[in-house]
PDB file of C-alpha atoms and ligand atoms in Angstrom:
ATOM      1  CA  UNK A   3       0.461  -8.046  24.377  1.00 46.00           C
ATOM      2  CA  UNK A   4      -2.338  -5.351  23.390  1.00 54.00           C
ATOM      3  CA  UNK A   5      -4.807  -5.642  20.599  1.00 67.00           C
ATOM      4  CA  UNK A   6      -2.976  -5.095  17.427  1.00 92.00           C
ATOM      5  CA  UNK A   7      -4.547  -4.689  13.899  1.00 96.00           C
ATOM      6  CA  UNK A   8      -2.827  -5.820  10.821  1.00 97.00           C
ATOM      7  CA  UNK A   9      -3.986  -4.315   7.241  1.00 98.00           C
ATOM      8  CA  UNK A  10      -2.823  -6.805   4.881  1.00 98.00           C
ATOM      9  CA  UNK A  11      -2.896  -5.578   0.960  1.00 98.00           C
ATOM     10  CA  UNK A  12      -2.078  -7.887  -2.022  1.00 98.00           C
ATOM     11  CA  UNK A  13      -1.649  -5.972  -5.274  1.00 98.00           C
ATOM     12  CA  UNK A  14      -0.117  -8.537  -7.865  1.00 97.00           C
ATOM     13  CA  UNK A  15      -1.937  -9.892 -11.048  1.00 98.00           C
ATOM     14  CA  UNK A  16      -0.777 -13.393 -10.613  1.00 96.00           C
ATOM     15  CA  UNK A  17      -0.965 -15.204  -7.682  1.00 95.00           C
ATOM     16  CA  UNK A  18       0.770 -18.126  -8.733  1.00 94.00           C
ATOM     17  CA  UNK A  19       4.439 -17.840  -8.039  1.00 94.00           C
ATOM     18  CA  UNK A  20       4.170 -14.573  -7.160  1.00 98.00           C
ATOM     19  CA  UNK A  21       7.116 -13.361  -4.766  1.00 98.00           C
ATOM     20  CA  UNK A  22       5.200 -10.507  -3.321  1.00 98.00           C
ATOM     21  CA  UNK A  23       2.551 -12.273  -2.281  1.00 98.00           C
ATOM     22  CA  UNK A  24       4.815 -15.526  -0.735  1.00 98.00           C
ATOM     23  CA  UNK A  25       6.554 -12.996   1.515  1.00 98.00           C
ATOM     24  CA  UNK A  26       3.569 -10.956   2.695  1.00 98.00           C
ATOM     25  CA  UNK A  27       2.183 -14.254   3.550  1.00 98.00           C
ATOM     26  CA  UNK A  28       5.492 -14.973   5.385  1.00 98.00           C
ATOM     27  CA  UNK A  29       5.044 -11.746   7.440  1.00 98.00           C
ATOM     28  CA  UNK A  30       1.484 -12.288   7.978  1.00 97.00           C
ATOM     29  CA  UNK A  31       1.973 -15.375   9.382  1.00 96.00           C
ATOM     30  CA  UNK A  32       4.670 -14.719  11.596  1.00 95.00           C
ATOM     31  CA  UNK A  33       3.108 -11.242  12.806  1.00 95.00           C
ATOM     32  CA  UNK A  34      -0.265 -13.177  13.740  1.00 93.00           C
ATOM     33  CA  UNK A  35       2.000 -15.669  15.699  1.00 92.00           C
ATOM     34  CA  UNK A  36       3.609 -13.214  17.281  1.00 92.00           C
ATOM     35  CA  UNK A  37       0.580 -11.335  18.562  1.00 89.00           C
ATOM     36  CA  UNK A  38      -1.564 -14.446  19.255  1.00 80.00           C
ATOM     37  CA  UNK A  39      -5.379 -14.079  19.869  1.00 71.00           C
ATOM     38  CA  UNK A  40      -5.003 -10.703  20.265  1.00 74.00           C
ATOM     39  CA  UNK A  41      -4.291  -9.852  16.510  1.00 81.00           C
ATOM     40  CA  UNK A  42      -6.988  -9.096  14.039  1.00 92.00           C
ATOM     41  CA  UNK A  43      -6.064  -9.262  10.427  1.00 94.00           C
ATOM     42  CA  UNK A  44      -7.835  -7.920   7.709  1.00 96.00           C
ATOM     43  CA  UNK A  45      -6.792  -9.181   3.979  1.00 97.00           C
ATOM     44  CA  UNK A  46      -7.289  -7.119   1.335  1.00 98.00           C
ATOM     45  CA  UNK A  47      -6.566  -8.570  -1.989  1.00 98.00           C
ATOM     46  CA  UNK A  48      -6.917  -5.674  -4.234  1.00 98.00           C
ATOM     47  CA  UNK A  49      -7.084  -7.984  -7.613  1.00 98.00           C
ATOM     48  CA  UNK A  50      -9.584 -10.688  -6.555  1.00 98.00           C
ATOM     49  CA  UNK A  51     -11.573  -7.554  -4.551  1.00 98.00           C
ATOM     50  CA  UNK A  52     -10.509  -4.584  -7.050  1.00 98.00           C
ATOM     51  CA  UNK A  53     -11.307  -0.928  -5.634  1.00 98.00           C
ATOM     52  CA  UNK A  54     -13.248   0.881  -8.196  1.00 98.00           C
ATOM     53  CA  UNK A  55     -11.706   3.570  -9.993  1.00 98.00           C
ATOM     54  CA  UNK A  56     -12.416   6.832  -8.593  1.00 98.00           C
ATOM     55  CA  UNK A  57     -15.421   9.160 -10.877  1.00 98.00           C
ATOM     56  CA  UNK A  58     -15.951  12.898 -10.926  1.00 98.00           C
ATOM     57  CA  UNK A  59     -18.511  12.691  -8.182  1.00 98.00           C
ATOM     58  CA  UNK A  60     -15.232  11.787  -5.994  1.00 98.00           C
ATOM     59  CA  UNK A  61     -13.427  14.853  -7.000  1.00 98.00           C
ATOM     60  CA  UNK A  62     -16.233  17.079  -6.838  1.00 98.00           C
ATOM     61  CA  UNK A  63     -16.830  15.991  -3.132  1.00 98.00           C
ATOM     62  CA  UNK A  64     -13.267  16.258  -2.473  1.00 98.00           C
ATOM     63  CA  UNK A  65     -12.981  19.960  -3.799  1.00 98.00           C
ATOM     64  CA  UNK A  66     -16.255  20.451  -1.536  1.00 98.00           C
ATOM     65  CA  UNK A  67     -14.234  19.408   1.568  1.00 98.00           C
ATOM     66  CA  UNK A  68     -11.000  20.826   0.500  1.00 97.00           C
ATOM     67  CA  UNK A  69     -12.812  24.155   0.336  1.00 97.00           C
ATOM     68  CA  UNK A  70     -13.903  23.663   3.889  1.00 97.00           C
ATOM     69  CA  UNK A  71     -10.592  22.260   5.427  1.00 94.00           C
ATOM     70  CA  UNK A  72     -10.431  19.192   7.504  1.00 96.00           C
ATOM     71  CA  UNK A  73     -13.577  17.886   8.360  1.00 97.00           C
ATOM     72  CA  UNK A  74     -14.483  14.865  10.509  1.00 97.00           C
ATOM     73  CA  UNK A  75     -15.867  11.473   8.072  1.00 98.00           C
ATOM     74  CA  UNK A  76     -19.705  12.513   9.119  1.00 98.00           C
ATOM     75  CA  UNK A  77     -18.696  16.013   8.442  1.00 98.00           C
ATOM     76  CA  UNK A  78     -17.826  14.926   4.847  1.00 98.00           C
ATOM     77  CA  UNK A  79     -20.942  12.954   4.488  1.00 98.00           C
ATOM     78  CA  UNK A  80     -23.083  15.799   5.295  1.00 98.00           C
ATOM     79  CA  UNK A  81     -21.697  17.251   2.347  1.00 98.00           C
ATOM     80  CA  UNK A  82     -22.919  14.829  -0.102  1.00 98.00           C
ATOM     81  CA  UNK A  83     -24.965  16.181  -2.893  1.00 98.00           C
ATOM     82  CA  UNK A  84     -25.894  13.589  -5.022  1.00 98.00           C
ATOM     83  CA  UNK A  85     -26.621   9.843  -5.328  1.00 98.00           C
ATOM     84  CA  UNK A  86     -23.025   9.666  -7.791  1.00 98.00           C
ATOM     85  CA  UNK A  87     -21.442  10.925  -4.501  1.00 98.00           C
ATOM     86  CA  UNK A  88     -22.966   9.010  -2.167  1.00 98.00           C
ATOM     87  CA  UNK A  89     -21.702   6.316  -4.131  1.00 98.00           C
ATOM     88  CA  UNK A  90     -18.044   7.480  -4.185  1.00 98.00           C
ATOM     89  CA  UNK A  91     -18.131   8.333  -0.584  1.00 98.00           C
ATOM     90  CA  UNK A  92     -19.632   4.922   0.928  1.00 98.00           C
ATOM     91  CA  UNK A  93     -16.555   3.077  -1.228  1.00 98.00           C
ATOM     92  CA  UNK A  94     -14.065   5.661  -0.149  1.00 98.00           C
ATOM     93  CA  UNK A  95     -15.293   5.797   3.638  1.00 98.00           C
ATOM     94  CA  UNK A  96     -14.917   1.746   4.616  1.00 98.00           C
ATOM     95  CA  UNK A  97     -11.812   1.988   3.043  1.00 98.00           C
ATOM     96  CA  UNK A  98     -10.325   4.986   4.945  1.00 98.00           C
ATOM     97  CA  UNK A  99     -11.817   3.575   8.085  1.00 98.00           C
ATOM     98  CA  UNK A 100      -9.986   0.388   7.489  1.00 97.00           C
ATOM     99  CA  UNK A 101      -6.594   2.473   7.133  1.00 98.00           C
ATOM    100  CA  UNK A 102      -6.905   4.493   9.829  1.00 98.00           C
ATOM    101  CA  UNK A 103      -7.899   1.274  12.214  1.00 97.00           C
ATOM    102  CA  UNK A 104      -4.514  -0.364  11.209  1.00 97.00           C
ATOM    103  CA  UNK A 105      -1.356  -0.463  13.450  1.00 96.00           C
ATOM    104  CA  UNK A 106       0.372  -1.973  10.706  1.00 97.00           C
ATOM    105  CA  UNK A 107      -0.087  -1.894   6.992  1.00 98.00           C
ATOM    106  CA  UNK A 108       1.461  -4.770   4.931  1.00 98.00           C
ATOM    107  CA  UNK A 109       1.467  -4.093   1.362  1.00 98.00           C
ATOM    108  CA  UNK A 110       2.896  -6.475  -1.301  1.00 98.00           C
ATOM    109  CA  UNK A 111       3.601  -4.339  -4.445  1.00 98.00           C
ATOM    110  CA  UNK A 112       5.156  -6.131  -7.679  1.00 98.00           C
ATOM    111  CA  UNK A 113       6.713  -3.292  -9.958  1.00 98.00           C
ATOM    112  CA  UNK A 114       4.788  -2.816 -13.371  1.00 98.00           C
ATOM    113  CA  UNK A 115       6.423  -0.736 -15.788  1.00 98.00           C
ATOM    114  CA  UNK A 116       8.773   0.708 -13.653  1.00 98.00           C
ATOM    115  CA  UNK A 117       5.888   1.977 -11.131  1.00 98.00           C
ATOM    116  CA  UNK A 118       2.747   0.173  -9.035  1.00 98.00           C
ATOM    117  CA  UNK A 119       0.138  -2.007 -10.367  1.00 98.00           C
ATOM    118  CA  UNK A 120      -3.225  -0.708 -11.442  1.00 98.00           C
ATOM    119  CA  UNK A 121      -4.830  -2.392  -8.613  1.00 98.00           C
ATOM    120  CA  UNK A 122      -2.547  -0.863  -5.548  1.00 98.00           C
ATOM    121  CA  UNK A 123      -3.098   2.487  -7.720  1.00 98.00           C
ATOM    122  CA  UNK A 124      -6.677   2.565  -7.689  1.00 98.00           C
ATOM    123  CA  UNK A 125      -6.952   1.839  -3.937  1.00 98.00           C
ATOM    124  CA  UNK A 126      -4.299   4.896  -3.164  1.00 98.00           C
ATOM    125  CA  UNK A 127      -6.306   7.339  -5.532  1.00 98.00           C
ATOM    126  CA  UNK A 128      -9.519   6.376  -3.372  1.00 98.00           C
ATOM    127  CA  UNK A 129      -8.026   6.689   0.203  1.00 98.00           C
ATOM    128  CA  UNK A 130      -6.222   9.534  -0.271  1.00 98.00           C
ATOM    129  CA  UNK A 131      -9.131  11.599   0.195  1.00 98.00           C
ATOM    130  CA  UNK A 132      -8.572  15.126   1.533  1.00 98.00           C
ATOM    131  CA  UNK A 133      -8.064  15.587   5.076  1.00 97.00           C
ATOM    132  CA  UNK A 134      -8.855  12.220   6.046  1.00 98.00           C
ATOM    133  CA  UNK A 135      -5.880  11.083   7.921  1.00 98.00           C
ATOM    134  CA  UNK A 136      -5.892  14.366   9.993  1.00 98.00           C
ATOM    135  CA  UNK A 137      -7.761  14.663  13.501  1.00 97.00           C
ATOM    136  CA  UNK A 138     -10.726  17.348  12.544  1.00 96.00           C
ATOM    137  CA  UNK A 139     -10.521  18.641  16.089  1.00 95.00           C
ATOM    138  CA  UNK A 140      -6.917  18.674  17.009  1.00 97.00           C
ATOM    139  CA  UNK A 141      -4.923  18.934  13.500  1.00 96.00           C
ATOM    140  CA  UNK A 142      -2.930  15.515  14.923  1.00 97.00           C
ATOM    141  CA  UNK A 143      -1.724  13.136  11.856  1.00 98.00           C
ATOM    142  CA  UNK A 144      -3.788  10.160  12.646  1.00 98.00           C
ATOM    143  CA  UNK A 145      -1.249   7.619  10.934  1.00 98.00           C
ATOM    144  CA  UNK A 146       2.070   9.213  12.775  1.00 96.00           C
ATOM    145  CA  UNK A 147       2.550   6.181  14.591  1.00 96.00           C
ATOM    146  CA  UNK A 148       1.276   3.313  11.816  1.00 98.00           C
ATOM    147  CA  UNK A 149       3.528   0.874  10.997  1.00 98.00           C
ATOM    148  CA  UNK A 150       4.281   0.058   6.807  1.00 98.00           C
ATOM    149  CA  UNK A 151       5.792  -2.550   5.905  1.00 98.00           C
ATOM    150  CA  UNK A 152       6.098  -2.694   1.921  1.00 98.00           C
ATOM    151  CA  UNK A 153       7.034  -5.789  -0.029  1.00 98.00           C
ATOM    152  CA  UNK A 154       8.288  -5.059  -3.347  1.00 98.00           C
ATOM    153  CA  UNK A 155       9.092  -7.374  -5.979  1.00 98.00           C
ATOM    154  CA  UNK A 156      10.569  -6.588  -9.584  1.00 98.00           C
ATOM    155  CA  UNK A 157      11.829  -8.628 -12.383  1.00 98.00           C
ATOM    156  CA  UNK A 158      14.757  -6.731 -12.910  1.00 97.00           C
ATOM    157  CA  UNK A 159      17.479  -4.983 -10.848  1.00 97.00           C
ATOM    158  CA  UNK A 160      17.364  -1.294  -9.703  1.00 97.00           C
ATOM    159  CA  UNK A 161      19.820  -1.228  -7.015  1.00 93.00           C
ATOM    160  CA  UNK A 162      22.942   1.551  -6.996  1.00 93.00           C
ATOM    161  CA  UNK A 163      24.904   1.503  -9.850  1.00 94.00           C
ATOM    162  CA  UNK A 164      22.748  -0.694 -12.030  1.00 93.00           C
ATOM    163  CA  UNK A 165      21.767   0.851 -15.501  1.00 93.00           C
ATOM    164  CA  UNK A 166      18.254   0.942 -14.525  1.00 95.00           C
ATOM    165  CA  UNK A 167      18.964   2.464 -11.044  1.00 95.00           C
ATOM    166  CA  UNK A 168      16.865   5.721 -12.046  1.00 97.00           C
ATOM    167  CA  UNK A 169      13.923   3.861 -13.423  1.00 98.00           C
ATOM    168  CA  UNK A 170      12.594   3.040  -9.854  1.00 98.00           C
ATOM    169  CA  UNK A 171       9.322   4.800  -9.662  1.00 98.00           C
ATOM    170  CA  UNK A 172       7.710   2.023  -7.081  1.00 98.00           C
ATOM    171  CA  UNK A 173       9.546   2.269  -3.939  1.00 98.00           C
ATOM    172  CA  UNK A 174      10.404   6.189  -4.076  1.00 98.00           C
ATOM    173  CA  UNK A 175       6.916   6.865  -4.923  1.00 98.00           C
ATOM    174  CA  UNK A 176       5.561   4.688  -2.133  1.00 98.00           C
ATOM    175  CA  UNK A 177       7.831   6.471   0.507  1.00 98.00           C
ATOM    176  CA  UNK A 178       6.671   9.645  -0.821  1.00 98.00           C
ATOM    177  CA  UNK A 179       3.289   8.913  -0.877  1.00 98.00           C
ATOM    178  CA  UNK A 180       2.896   7.277   2.863  1.00 98.00           C
ATOM    179  CA  UNK A 181       5.072  10.317   3.993  1.00 98.00           C
ATOM    180  CA  UNK A 182       2.593  12.664   2.491  1.00 98.00           C
ATOM    181  CA  UNK A 183      -0.500  10.415   4.405  1.00 98.00           C
ATOM    182  CA  UNK A 184       1.701  11.440   7.744  1.00 98.00           C
ATOM    183  CA  UNK A 185       3.329   8.334   8.160  1.00 98.00           C
ATOM    184  CA  UNK A 186       6.673   8.876  10.073  1.00 98.00           C
ATOM    185  CA  UNK A 187       9.501   8.167   7.720  1.00 97.00           C
ATOM    186  CA  UNK A 188      10.920   5.726  10.273  1.00 97.00           C
ATOM    187  CA  UNK A 189       7.813   3.641  10.438  1.00 98.00           C
ATOM    188  CA  UNK A 190       8.096   2.734   7.004  1.00 98.00           C
ATOM    189  CA  UNK A 191      10.231  -0.331   6.207  1.00 98.00           C
ATOM    190  CA  UNK A 192      10.862  -1.896   2.546  1.00 98.00           C
ATOM    191  CA  UNK A 193      11.683  -5.292   1.702  1.00 98.00           C
ATOM    192  CA  UNK A 194      12.704  -5.661  -2.050  1.00 98.00           C
ATOM    193  CA  UNK A 195      13.001  -8.826  -3.877  1.00 98.00           C
ATOM    194  CA  UNK A 196      14.614  -8.371  -7.361  1.00 98.00           C
ATOM    195  CA  UNK A 197      15.616 -10.272 -10.345  1.00 98.00           C
ATOM    196  CA  UNK A 198      12.312 -12.198  -9.806  1.00 98.00           C
ATOM    197  CA  UNK A 199      12.106 -13.002 -13.923  1.00 97.00           C
ATOM    198  CA  UNK A 200      16.096 -14.131 -13.583  1.00 96.00           C
ATOM    199  CA  UNK A 201      14.925 -17.458 -15.622  1.00 94.00           C
ATOM    200  CA  UNK A 202      12.844 -15.679 -18.073  1.00 95.00           C
ATOM    201  CA  UNK A 203      14.773 -12.972 -19.525  1.00 95.00           C
ATOM    202  CA  UNK A 204      17.577 -13.843 -21.386  1.00 95.00           C
ATOM    203  CA  UNK A 205      19.141 -10.368 -20.492  1.00 92.00           C
ATOM    204  CA  UNK A 206      19.509 -11.473 -17.020  1.00 93.00           C
ATOM    205  CA  UNK A 207      21.300 -14.654 -17.616  1.00 94.00           C
ATOM    206  CA  UNK A 208      24.168 -15.557 -15.262  1.00 94.00           C
ATOM    207  CA  UNK A 209      22.281 -13.365 -12.499  1.00 96.00           C
ATOM    208  CA  UNK A 210      20.822 -16.382 -10.673  1.00 97.00           C
ATOM    209  CA  UNK A 211      22.959 -16.451  -7.922  1.00 97.00           C
ATOM    210  CA  UNK A 212      22.288 -12.469  -7.303  1.00 97.00           C
ATOM    211  CA  UNK A 213      18.449 -12.827  -7.819  1.00 98.00           C
ATOM    212  CA  UNK A 214      18.659 -15.858  -4.857  1.00 98.00           C
ATOM    213  CA  UNK A 215      20.959 -13.747  -2.594  1.00 98.00           C
ATOM    214  CA  UNK A 216      18.224 -11.020  -3.013  1.00 98.00           C
ATOM    215  CA  UNK A 217      15.190 -13.566  -2.000  1.00 98.00           C
ATOM    216  CA  UNK A 218      17.273 -14.492   0.934  1.00 98.00           C
ATOM    217  CA  UNK A 219      17.756 -11.234   1.874  1.00 98.00           C
ATOM    218  CA  UNK A 220      14.135 -10.085   1.668  1.00 98.00           C
ATOM    219  CA  UNK A 221      12.614 -13.149   3.557  1.00 98.00           C
ATOM    220  CA  UNK A 222      15.459 -12.696   6.318  1.00 98.00           C
ATOM    221  CA  UNK A 223      14.253  -8.815   6.195  1.00 98.00           C
ATOM    222  CA  UNK A 224      10.430  -9.956   6.378  1.00 98.00           C
ATOM    223  CA  UNK A 225      11.429 -12.294   9.891  1.00 97.00           C
ATOM    224  CA  UNK A 226      13.160  -9.312  11.311  1.00 97.00           C
ATOM    225  CA  UNK A 227      10.248  -6.833  10.679  1.00 98.00           C
ATOM    226  CA  UNK A 228       7.970  -9.372  11.708  1.00 96.00           C
ATOM    227  CA  UNK A 229       9.758  -9.802  14.769  1.00 94.00           C
ATOM    228  CA  UNK A 230       9.674  -6.312  15.685  1.00 93.00           C
ATOM    229  CA  UNK A 231       6.646  -4.462  14.912  1.00 92.00           C
TER     230      UNK A 231
HETATM  231  C1  FMN B 327       2.261  -5.944 -16.445  1.00 84.14           C
HETATM  232  C2  FMN B 327       3.705  -6.340 -16.013  1.00 84.14           C
HETATM  233  C3  FMN B 327       4.689  -5.492 -16.098  1.00 84.14           C
HETATM  234  C4  FMN B 327       5.835  -5.445 -15.072  1.00 84.14           C
HETATM  235  N1  FMN B 327       6.910  -4.427 -15.158  1.00 84.14           N
HETATM  236  C5  FMN B 327       8.213  -4.446 -15.197  1.00 84.14           C
HETATM  237  C6  FMN B 327       8.935  -3.925 -14.698  1.00 84.14           C
HETATM  238  O1  FMN B 327       8.894  -2.247 -15.472  1.00 84.14           O
HETATM  239  N2  FMN B 327      10.519  -3.781 -14.168  1.00 84.14           N
HETATM  240  C7  FMN B 327      10.572  -4.859 -13.706  1.00 84.14           C
HETATM  241  O2  FMN B 327      11.538  -5.009 -13.216  1.00 84.14           O
HETATM  242  N3  FMN B 327      10.136  -6.043 -13.710  1.00 84.14           N
HETATM  243  C8  FMN B 327       8.318  -5.733 -14.209  1.00 84.14           C
HETATM  244  N4  FMN B 327       7.702  -6.914 -14.236  1.00 84.14           N
HETATM  245  C9  FMN B 327       8.013  -7.967 -13.533  1.00 84.14           C
HETATM  246  C10 FMN B 327       7.372  -8.096 -12.175  1.00 84.14           C
HETATM  247  O3  FMN B 327       8.213  -7.280 -11.563  1.00 84.14           O
HETATM  248  C11 FMN B 327       8.107  -9.477 -11.397  1.00 84.14           C
HETATM  249  O4  FMN B 327       7.367 -10.628 -11.922  1.00 84.14           O
HETATM  250  C12 FMN B 327       7.695  -9.338  -9.989  1.00 84.14           C
HETATM  251  O5  FMN B 327       8.212 -10.843  -9.517  1.00 84.14           O
HETATM  252  C13 FMN B 327       6.218  -9.796  -9.746  1.00 84.14           C
HETATM  253  O6  FMN B 327       5.468  -9.483  -8.286  1.00 84.14           O
HETATM  254  P1  FMN B 327       5.120 -11.178  -7.993  1.00 84.14           P
HETATM  255  O7  FMN B 327       6.224 -11.954  -8.301  1.00 84.14           O
HETATM  256  O8  FMN B 327       4.570 -10.822  -6.736  1.00 84.14           O
HETATM  257  O9  FMN B 327       3.813 -11.148  -8.908  1.00 84.14           O
HETATM  258  C14 FMN B 327       6.363  -6.705 -14.941  1.00 84.14           C
HETATM  259  C15 FMN B 327       5.245  -7.785 -14.697  1.00 84.14           C
HETATM  260  C16 FMN B 327       4.230  -7.466 -15.208  1.00 84.14           C
HETATM  261  C17 FMN B 327       3.369  -8.711 -15.560  1.00 84.14           C
END
């Protein structure tokens, strides 16, 4: 088995009883067992260790880089013009390098108000730096072969034919965003656990068995993907 690197991100605000965190932990344990001593795992809890929101100096540096085209990370560093930009770039570069180093990205994502959580969005905004996932020399997409496993949890149901089918701005958003970074569509695996709030929300009464089926399907999908990637 060759060396493999897993970047494990969690982004739900309530660790106790978290469905997404339970499923990402299940995936990480299976993945680690499969890759044995050759595995490197970086766990970044985006709630316990939040990524600071991007500021004006981040956008200023980004615009300067965009005017030049695709640059190496060292060449971006050479364009920094102020202590504020330096602070923004130091925060950003380490996260970009973390993502670039991963063979597999495991992302736990609860749905909040039909989309991703604030902690995840802060990470997304910071690491989506112009040209950061393109080889400055060859133009090659650096994340083309990166495998992504999104574990989505949502209190309600958004499947085909449900009343809120078109309210899902979480999974389509994450698919589009990973695609925009250059991750191949076939390398993005999405596992979804729905109706997680069935015991709390009266409007979901009677859907307990659907919720249990959704969770069982999610657990099986996690196991199958962990055995394959
Ligand atoms: C701030 C907040 C907003 C939420 N918004 C939605 C929502 O728009 N749709 C939904 O189906 N569930 C919503 N939920 C419920 C969560 O998606 C659900 O509890 C999910 O299981 C959270 O993931 P976790 O179990 O990993 O913490 C929301 C929960 C919180 C705390």
